[in-house]
Amino acid sequence: MLKIGLTGGIASGKTVVSDQFSRLGVPVIDTDIISRELVEPGKPALQQIADQLGEAFIQEDGNLNRRALRQHIFSHPGARTLLEGILHPAIRREVTQQLRALTSTPYAIVVIPLLVENGLQDMVDRVLLVDAPEELQIKRVCQRDQISPEQARSILNAQASRDQRLAAADDILENTEDMDTLAACVETLHKQYLSLARPRN
């Protein structure tokens, strides 16, 4: 089975694109969803976060205080490393299990937002980059998350650069047009991936 790693910067349109593939019947494994499930109350990863980073990041209802943790790791690289050490191996295991369970599909999409930053290219066969100009990303994330342009730019600066992502990509999907244009581009890639996944005699 062909494994396509879908990545892109914040507010580039990864979810819109993965939803398009899903509508075409392609299995989508999203590491963001897996990451959220791993830190649900009662899960081992949540206890590890409490033990290694502090109980202050666990709310009274037992849920992870995502906002506080995000702010903390943003300004403390050591804490980010600890968190990645907890989550990344567990995410890899879960992705591997979900891929093994897919027995009758030519290819699957694995959404990995930080694929380039964390050097996770070995998890997939091809890298699909959802690309958008930085100014458009900033505009989108400000509207979506109700934050200032300065905050949005600081998030962008903490991620891999656009050039780094472009260099790592096998396929590039420009998300600057309307939804119909994007859907047509996804359809073209879908046919390409089906062709690549087809066994060669």
PDB file of C-alpha atoms in Angstrom:
ATOM      1  CA  MET A   1       0.000   0.000   0.000  1.00  0.00           C
ATOM      2  CA  LEU A   2       1.256   3.423  -0.953  1.00  0.00           C
ATOM      3  CA  LYS A   3       1.563   5.802   2.021  1.00  0.00           C
ATOM      4  CA  ILE A   4       1.183   9.508   1.253  1.00  0.00           C
ATOM      5  CA  GLY A   5       2.337  11.933   3.959  1.00  0.00           C
ATOM      6  CA  LEU A   6       0.215  15.080   3.816  1.00  0.00           C
ATOM      7  CA  THR A   7       1.845  18.106   5.429  1.00  0.00           C
ATOM      8  CA  GLY A   8       1.852  21.894   5.377  1.00  0.00           C
ATOM      9  CA  GLY A   9       2.217  24.938   7.576  1.00  0.00           C
ATOM     10  CA  ILE A  10      -0.447  26.283   9.886  1.00  0.00           C
ATOM     11  CA  ALA A  11      -3.649  27.341   8.076  1.00  0.00           C
ATOM     12  CA  SER A  12      -2.365  26.064   4.745  1.00  0.00           C
ATOM     13  CA  GLY A  13      -5.477  23.936   4.277  1.00  0.00           C
ATOM     14  CA  LYS A  14      -4.403  20.429   5.286  1.00  0.00           C
ATOM     15  CA  THR A  15      -7.808  19.512   6.722  1.00  0.00           C
ATOM     16  CA  VAL A  16      -9.680  20.771   3.663  1.00  0.00           C
ATOM     17  CA  VAL A  17      -7.432  18.661   1.434  1.00  0.00           C
ATOM     18  CA  SER A  18      -7.604  15.527   3.612  1.00  0.00           C
ATOM     19  CA  ASP A  19     -11.408  15.860   3.673  1.00  0.00           C
ATOM     20  CA  GLN A  20     -11.374  15.943  -0.134  1.00  0.00           C
ATOM     21  CA  PHE A  21      -9.379  12.694  -0.259  1.00  0.00           C
ATOM     22  CA  SER A  22     -11.735  11.151   2.290  1.00  0.00           C
ATOM     23  CA  ARG A  23     -14.721  12.010   0.091  1.00  0.00           C
ATOM     24  CA  LEU A  24     -13.000  10.094  -2.717  1.00  0.00           C
ATOM     25  CA  GLY A  25     -12.947   7.023  -0.476  1.00  0.00           C
ATOM     26  CA  VAL A  26      -9.289   7.260   0.518  1.00  0.00           C
ATOM     27  CA  PRO A  27      -8.487   6.271   4.125  1.00  0.00           C
ATOM     28  CA  VAL A  28      -7.100   9.226   6.099  1.00  0.00           C
ATOM     29  CA  ILE A  29      -5.017   8.796   9.256  1.00  0.00           C
ATOM     30  CA  ASP A  30      -4.560  12.116  11.052  1.00  0.00           C
ATOM     31  CA  THR A  31      -1.740  12.331  13.598  1.00  0.00           C
ATOM     32  CA  ASP A  32      -3.343  15.416  15.176  1.00  0.00           C
ATOM     33  CA  ILE A  33      -6.422  13.338  16.015  1.00  0.00           C
ATOM     34  CA  ILE A  34      -4.231  10.507  17.296  1.00  0.00           C
ATOM     35  CA  SER A  35      -2.276  12.983  19.428  1.00  0.00           C
ATOM     36  CA  ARG A  36      -5.486  14.324  20.998  1.00  0.00           C
ATOM     37  CA  GLU A  37      -6.751  10.807  21.721  1.00  0.00           C
ATOM     38  CA  LEU A  38      -3.447   9.847  23.368  1.00  0.00           C
ATOM     39  CA  VAL A  39      -3.833  12.538  26.017  1.00  0.00           C
ATOM     40  CA  GLU A  40      -7.437  11.863  26.989  1.00  0.00           C
ATOM     41  CA  PRO A  41      -8.097  11.367  30.727  1.00  0.00           C
ATOM     42  CA  GLY A  42      -6.870   8.006  31.913  1.00  0.00           C
ATOM     43  CA  LYS A  43      -4.439   7.486  29.036  1.00  0.00           C
ATOM     44  CA  PRO A  44      -0.788   6.675  29.925  1.00  0.00           C
ATOM     45  CA  ALA A  45       0.583   9.612  27.892  1.00  0.00           C
ATOM     46  CA  LEU A  46      -1.412  12.103  29.965  1.00  0.00           C
ATOM     47  CA  GLN A  47       0.053  10.708  33.183  1.00  0.00           C
ATOM     48  CA  GLN A  48       3.538  10.906  31.666  1.00  0.00           C
ATOM     49  CA  ILE A  49       2.959  14.575  30.830  1.00  0.00           C
ATOM     50  CA  ALA A  50       1.860  15.221  34.417  1.00  0.00           C
ATOM     51  CA  ASP A  51       4.893  13.350  35.786  1.00  0.00           C
ATOM     52  CA  GLN A  52       7.501  14.945  33.505  1.00  0.00           C
ATOM     53  CA  LEU A  53       6.096  18.430  32.882  1.00  0.00           C
ATOM     54  CA  GLY A  54       3.959  19.018  35.937  1.00  0.00           C
ATOM     55  CA  GLU A  55       0.432  18.574  37.273  1.00  0.00           C
ATOM     56  CA  ALA A  56      -0.230  22.246  36.468  1.00  0.00           C
ATOM     57  CA  PHE A  57      -1.035  21.235  32.884  1.00  0.00           C
ATOM     58  CA  ILE A  58      -3.888  18.964  33.989  1.00  0.00           C
ATOM     59  CA  GLN A  59      -7.222  20.698  34.563  1.00  0.00           C
ATOM     60  CA  GLU A  60      -9.534  19.953  37.493  1.00  0.00           C
ATOM     61  CA  ASP A  61     -11.749  17.850  35.216  1.00  0.00           C
ATOM     62  CA  GLY A  62      -8.772  15.662  34.338  1.00  0.00           C
ATOM     63  CA  ASN A  63      -8.310  16.985  30.820  1.00  0.00           C
ATOM     64  CA  LEU A  64      -5.078  18.371  29.449  1.00  0.00           C
ATOM     65  CA  ASN A  65      -4.820  22.165  29.488  1.00  0.00           C
ATOM     66  CA  ARG A  66      -3.759  22.407  25.845  1.00  0.00           C
ATOM     67  CA  ARG A  67      -3.497  26.188  25.758  1.00  0.00           C
ATOM     68  CA  ALA A  68      -1.203  26.348  28.793  1.00  0.00           C
ATOM     69  CA  LEU A  69       0.945  23.472  27.518  1.00  0.00           C
ATOM     70  CA  ARG A  70       1.185  25.018  24.037  1.00  0.00           C
ATOM     71  CA  GLN A  71       2.345  28.325  25.495  1.00  0.00           C
ATOM     72  CA  HIS A  72       4.850  26.570  27.769  1.00  0.00           C
ATOM     73  CA  ILE A  73       6.535  24.448  25.101  1.00  0.00           C
ATOM     74  CA  PHE A  74       6.573  27.393  22.729  1.00  0.00           C
ATOM     75  CA  SER A  75       8.924  29.238  25.062  1.00  0.00           C
ATOM     76  CA  HIS A  76      10.721  26.242  26.623  1.00  0.00           C
ATOM     77  CA  PRO A  77      12.520  24.043  24.032  1.00  0.00           C
ATOM     78  CA  GLY A  78      13.418  21.497  26.703  1.00  0.00           C
ATOM     79  CA  ALA A  79       9.756  20.988  27.529  1.00  0.00           C
ATOM     80  CA  ARG A  80       8.975  20.561  23.836  1.00  0.00           C
ATOM     81  CA  THR A  81      11.631  17.830  23.635  1.00  0.00           C
ATOM     82  CA  LEU A  82      10.133  16.053  26.650  1.00  0.00           C
ATOM     83  CA  LEU A  83       6.632  16.215  25.180  1.00  0.00           C
ATOM     84  CA  GLU A  84       7.820  14.900  21.821  1.00  0.00           C
ATOM     85  CA  GLY A  85       9.598  12.047  23.600  1.00  0.00           C
ATOM     86  CA  ILE A  86       6.280  11.077  25.176  1.00  0.00           C
ATOM     87  CA  LEU A  87       4.007  11.472  22.162  1.00  0.00           C
ATOM     88  CA  HIS A  88       6.034  10.676  19.055  1.00  0.00           C
ATOM     89  CA  PRO A  89       6.745   6.973  19.746  1.00  0.00           C
ATOM     90  CA  ALA A  90       3.085   6.435  20.683  1.00  0.00           C
ATOM     91  CA  ILE A  91       1.891   8.240  17.550  1.00  0.00           C
ATOM     92  CA  ARG A  92       4.207   6.130  15.373  1.00  0.00           C
ATOM     93  CA  ARG A  93       2.861   2.919  16.923  1.00  0.00           C
ATOM     94  CA  GLU A  94      -0.754   3.977  16.395  1.00  0.00           C
ATOM     95  CA  VAL A  95      -0.160   5.045  12.770  1.00  0.00           C
ATOM     96  CA  THR A  96       1.548   1.708  12.078  1.00  0.00           C
ATOM     97  CA  GLN A  97      -1.370  -0.210  13.607  1.00  0.00           C
ATOM     98  CA  GLN A  98      -3.960   1.742  11.632  1.00  0.00           C
ATOM     99  CA  LEU A  99      -2.040   1.241   8.386  1.00  0.00           C
ATOM    100  CA  ARG A 100      -1.764  -2.504   9.008  1.00  0.00           C
ATOM    101  CA  ALA A 101      -5.530  -2.656   9.463  1.00  0.00           C
ATOM    102  CA  LEU A 102      -6.053  -1.277   5.942  1.00  0.00           C
ATOM    103  CA  THR A 103      -5.920  -4.390   3.811  1.00  0.00           C
ATOM    104  CA  SER A 104      -7.886  -3.498   0.669  1.00  0.00           C
ATOM    105  CA  THR A 105      -6.938   0.045  -0.288  1.00  0.00           C
ATOM    106  CA  PRO A 106      -4.361   1.064  -2.936  1.00  0.00           C
ATOM    107  CA  TYR A 107      -3.111   4.002  -0.895  1.00  0.00           C
ATOM    108  CA  ALA A 108      -3.722   5.955   2.291  1.00  0.00           C
ATOM    109  CA  ILE A 109      -3.207   9.545   3.404  1.00  0.00           C
ATOM    110  CA  VAL A 110      -1.282  10.110   6.641  1.00  0.00           C
ATOM    111  CA  VAL A 111      -1.663  13.705   7.843  1.00  0.00           C
ATOM    112  CA  ILE A 112       1.558  14.766   9.615  1.00  0.00           C
ATOM    113  CA  PRO A 113       1.624  18.559  10.174  1.00  0.00           C
ATOM    114  CA  LEU A 114       5.191  18.563  11.557  1.00  0.00           C
ATOM    115  CA  LEU A 115       6.567  15.959   9.141  1.00  0.00           C
ATOM    116  CA  VAL A 116       9.476  18.144   8.015  1.00  0.00           C
ATOM    117  CA  GLU A 117      10.233  19.612  11.449  1.00  0.00           C
ATOM    118  CA  ASN A 118      10.470  16.171  13.036  1.00  0.00           C
ATOM    119  CA  GLY A 119      12.103  14.335  10.114  1.00  0.00           C
ATOM    120  CA  LEU A 120       9.269  11.828   9.731  1.00  0.00           C
ATOM    121  CA  GLN A 121       9.690  11.226   5.993  1.00  0.00           C
ATOM    122  CA  ASP A 122      10.601   7.600   6.726  1.00  0.00           C
ATOM    123  CA  MET A 123       6.995   6.945   7.783  1.00  0.00           C
ATOM    124  CA  VAL A 124       5.654   7.507   4.248  1.00  0.00           C
ATOM    125  CA  ASP A 125       6.439   6.759   0.599  1.00  0.00           C
ATOM    126  CA  ARG A 126       5.677  10.219  -0.788  1.00  0.00           C
ATOM    127  CA  VAL A 127       5.254  13.684   0.711  1.00  0.00           C
ATOM    128  CA  LEU A 128       2.314  15.849  -0.409  1.00  0.00           C
ATOM    129  CA  LEU A 129       2.704  19.493   0.590  1.00  0.00           C
ATOM    130  CA  VAL A 130      -0.322  21.745   0.883  1.00  0.00           C
ATOM    131  CA  ASP A 131       1.251  25.095   0.123  1.00  0.00           C
ATOM    132  CA  ALA A 132       0.092  28.683   0.524  1.00  0.00           C
ATOM    133  CA  PRO A 133       1.921  32.043   0.688  1.00  0.00           C
ATOM    134  CA  GLU A 134       2.851  33.057   4.232  1.00  0.00           C
ATOM    135  CA  GLU A 135       0.733  36.224   4.143  1.00  0.00           C
ATOM    136  CA  LEU A 136      -2.312  34.138   3.252  1.00  0.00           C
ATOM    137  CA  GLN A 137      -1.520  31.704   6.075  1.00  0.00           C
ATOM    138  CA  ILE A 138      -1.298  34.608   8.527  1.00  0.00           C
ATOM    139  CA  LYS A 139      -4.616  36.038   7.335  1.00  0.00           C
ATOM    140  CA  ARG A 140      -6.323  32.649   7.652  1.00  0.00           C
ATOM    141  CA  VAL A 141      -4.961  31.799  11.099  1.00  0.00           C
ATOM    142  CA  CYS A 142      -5.850  35.259  12.454  1.00  0.00           C
ATOM    143  CA  GLN A 143      -9.439  34.778  11.280  1.00  0.00           C
ATOM    144  CA  ARG A 144      -9.622  31.171  12.494  1.00  0.00           C
ATOM    145  CA  ASP A 145      -7.993  31.510  15.916  1.00  0.00           C
ATOM    146  CA  GLN A 146      -8.775  35.175  16.633  1.00  0.00           C
ATOM    147  CA  ILE A 147      -5.126  36.058  17.232  1.00  0.00           C
ATOM    148  CA  SER A 148      -2.984  39.004  16.172  1.00  0.00           C
ATOM    149  CA  PRO A 149      -0.794  38.982  13.042  1.00  0.00           C
ATOM    150  CA  GLU A 150       2.255  39.134  15.337  1.00  0.00           C
ATOM    151  CA  GLN A 151       1.156  35.970  17.156  1.00  0.00           C
ATOM    152  CA  ALA A 152       0.446  34.234  13.870  1.00  0.00           C
ATOM    153  CA  ARG A 153       3.859  35.168  12.500  1.00  0.00           C
ATOM    154  CA  SER A 154       5.615  33.861  15.611  1.00  0.00           C
ATOM    155  CA  ILE A 155       3.857  30.492  15.147  1.00  0.00           C
ATOM    156  CA  LEU A 156       4.954  30.430  11.510  1.00  0.00           C
ATOM    157  CA  ASN A 157       8.532  31.264  12.485  1.00  0.00           C
ATOM    158  CA  ALA A 158       8.593  28.306  14.896  1.00  0.00           C
ATOM    159  CA  GLN A 159       7.701  25.899  12.089  1.00  0.00           C
ATOM    160  CA  ALA A 160       9.781  24.723   9.156  1.00  0.00           C
ATOM    161  CA  SER A 161      10.162  27.385   6.496  1.00  0.00           C
ATOM    162  CA  ARG A 162       8.191  27.257   3.293  1.00  0.00           C
ATOM    163  CA  ASP A 163      11.423  26.565   1.395  1.00  0.00           C
ATOM    164  CA  GLN A 164      12.248  23.614   3.675  1.00  0.00           C
ATOM    165  CA  ARG A 165       8.828  22.086   3.053  1.00  0.00           C
ATOM    166  CA  LEU A 166       9.037  22.636  -0.692  1.00  0.00           C
ATOM    167  CA  ALA A 167      12.428  20.907  -0.743  1.00  0.00           C
ATOM    168  CA  ALA A 168      10.992  17.859   1.044  1.00  0.00           C
ATOM    169  CA  ALA A 169       7.861  17.553  -1.104  1.00  0.00           C
ATOM    170  CA  ASP A 170       7.285  15.034  -3.892  1.00  0.00           C
ATOM    171  CA  ASP A 171       3.954  16.655  -4.775  1.00  0.00           C
ATOM    172  CA  ILE A 172       2.782  20.223  -4.181  1.00  0.00           C
ATOM    173  CA  LEU A 173      -0.834  21.337  -3.958  1.00  0.00           C
ATOM    174  CA  GLU A 174      -1.290  25.099  -4.133  1.00  0.00           C
ATOM    175  CA  ASN A 175      -4.194  26.115  -1.917  1.00  0.00           C
ATOM    176  CA  THR A 176      -4.747  29.666  -3.107  1.00  0.00           C
ATOM    177  CA  GLU A 177      -7.819  29.256  -5.309  1.00  0.00           C
ATOM    178  CA  ASP A 178     -11.485  28.431  -4.719  1.00  0.00           C
ATOM    179  CA  MET A 179     -12.781  25.093  -3.447  1.00  0.00           C
ATOM    180  CA  ASP A 180     -13.742  23.816  -6.906  1.00  0.00           C
ATOM    181  CA  THR A 181     -10.200  24.347  -8.174  1.00  0.00           C
ATOM    182  CA  LEU A 182      -8.759  22.632  -5.101  1.00  0.00           C
ATOM    183  CA  ALA A 183     -11.139  19.678  -5.509  1.00  0.00           C
ATOM    184  CA  ALA A 184     -10.077  19.281  -9.148  1.00  0.00           C
ATOM    185  CA  CYS A 185      -6.405  19.262  -8.125  1.00  0.00           C
ATOM    186  CA  VAL A 186      -7.089  16.614  -5.481  1.00  0.00           C
ATOM    187  CA  GLU A 187      -8.916  14.517  -8.086  1.00  0.00           C
ATOM    188  CA  THR A 188      -5.854  14.704 -10.361  1.00  0.00           C
ATOM    189  CA  LEU A 189      -3.557  13.623  -7.517  1.00  0.00           C
ATOM    190  CA  HIS A 190      -5.966  10.819  -6.619  1.00  0.00           C
ATOM    191  CA  LYS A 191      -5.652   9.377 -10.127  1.00  0.00           C
ATOM    192  CA  GLN A 192      -1.876   9.768  -9.980  1.00  0.00           C
ATOM    193  CA  TYR A 193      -1.646   7.918  -6.661  1.00  0.00           C
ATOM    194  CA  LEU A 194      -3.923   5.128  -7.886  1.00  0.00           C
ATOM    195  CA  SER A 195      -1.611   4.726 -10.859  1.00  0.00           C
ATOM    196  CA  LEU A 196       1.496   4.682  -8.666  1.00  0.00           C
ATOM    197  CA  ALA A 197      -0.090   2.158  -6.302  1.00  0.00           C
ATOM    198  CA  ARG A 198      -1.095  -0.197  -9.120  1.00  0.00           C
ATOM    199  CA  PRO A 199       1.095  -3.323  -9.111  1.00  0.00           C
ATOM    200  CA  ARG A 200       3.541  -3.456 -11.997  1.00  0.00           C
ATOM    201  CA  ASN A 201       3.829  -6.765 -13.861  1.00  0.00           C
TER     202      ASN A 201
END
